[in-house]
Amino acid sequence: MRIKIITSNAGKMREYAQALEGLGLEAFQGSVPYDEIQADTLEEVVGHGMRDLMLKEDSFIIDDSGLFIDHLNGFPGVYSAYVLKTLGNQGVLKLVEGVSERDARFECCIGCKLPGKEPFIVSASCEGFILDAPRGEGGFGFDPIFSSDGVRSFSELDMGEKNAISHRGLAVKKLAERIESEGSL
Ligand code: IMP
């Protein structure tokens, strides 16, 4: 089955292609504009986007993700894309400069609509820490400043390693279980 990932984020797209490959799903990138509201949770953002997209498409996956930093009461969270664009990773590091409490987590919320099936949402998170300085060349977004094991940043993992533990990798596993249980594969 081929499934359209509606995203403009090339990094996300690469991760979906790899994570879905082994599940008999072929991911391809689509760019369909849809309503992205500002809301308190990723689930609300995804739910609203899905309702809008279902007027135009009969199958798709959308993904809304964010970095939630404990010391900042969960900021940037749902504002992650804007914060990355405006402050960048250096700006985020400035916000936690000298702070010893560096716990953070990535969250990923996936909205999925398959042909003839009810839409559904799955979510997963990955706990970790904000590093003192960016490290590594791989990945995208906040990957250089986030580490789940406190040793290597997400940028220093290859994609298979990241998918095995990341918020998106875990959410894709839930997605696959859900699709399998509905007999769509
Ligand atoms: P959105 O889901 O596209 O709104 O993403 C929110 C922000 O978080 C974007 O700036 C992404 O680049 C970033 N982001 C989402 N997922 C990841 C990830 O797996 N690693 C690093 N940054 C991410």
PDB file of C-alpha atoms in Angstrom, residues 7 15 22 26-27 40-41 59 74 77 79 82 92 97 101 108 125 131 135 145 148-151 161 171-172 178:
ATOM      1  CA  THR A   7       4.620  17.301   5.166  1.00  0.00           C
ATOM      2  CA  GLU A  15      12.170   8.885   8.776  1.00  0.00           C
ATOM      3  CA  GLY A  22       9.516  -2.759   6.662  1.00  0.00           C
ATOM      4  CA  GLU A  26       5.438   2.748   0.826  1.00  0.00           C
ATOM      5  CA  ALA A  27       5.551   6.351   1.972  1.00  0.00           C
ATOM      6  CA  ASP A  40      -2.616  23.624  23.562  1.00  0.00           C
ATOM      7  CA  THR A  41      -1.891  20.061  22.448  1.00  0.00           C
ATOM      8  CA  SER A  59      -5.930   8.847   2.603  1.00  0.00           C
ATOM      9  CA  GLY A  74       6.971  22.351  28.415  1.00  0.00           C
ATOM     10  CA  GLY A  77       5.996  22.350  22.835  1.00  0.00           C
ATOM     11  CA  TYR A  79       5.371  26.339  19.391  1.00  0.00           C
ATOM     12  CA  TYR A  82       8.150  28.755  15.313  1.00  0.00           C
ATOM     13  CA  VAL A  92      16.928  27.304  22.919  1.00  0.00           C
ATOM     14  CA  GLU A  97      22.047  28.166  29.991  1.00  0.00           C
ATOM     15  CA  GLU A 101      17.612  20.446  35.360  1.00  0.00           C
ATOM     16  CA  CYS A 108       4.970  12.955  18.074  1.00  0.00           C
ATOM     17  CA  SER A 125       7.073  10.377  23.325  1.00  0.00           C
ATOM     18  CA  LEU A 131      22.680  18.978  25.860  1.00  0.00           C
ATOM     19  CA  ARG A 135      26.510  17.856  18.636  1.00  0.00           C
ATOM     20  CA  ILE A 145      20.716  19.485  21.151  1.00  0.00           C
ATOM     21  CA  SER A 148      17.861  10.353  25.021  1.00  0.00           C
ATOM     22  CA  ASP A 149      20.731   8.467  26.687  1.00  0.00           C
ATOM     23  CA  GLY A 150      22.726  11.513  27.820  1.00  0.00           C
ATOM     24  CA  VAL A 151      25.646  10.283  25.712  1.00  0.00           C
ATOM     25  CA  GLU A 161      19.020   3.967  15.701  1.00  0.00           C
ATOM     26  CA  ALA A 171       4.434   6.396  17.151  1.00  0.00           C
ATOM     27  CA  VAL A 172       4.942   4.669  13.778  1.00  0.00           C
ATOM     28  CA  ARG A 178      -3.412  -0.140  14.537  1.00  0.00           C
TER      29      ARG A 178
END
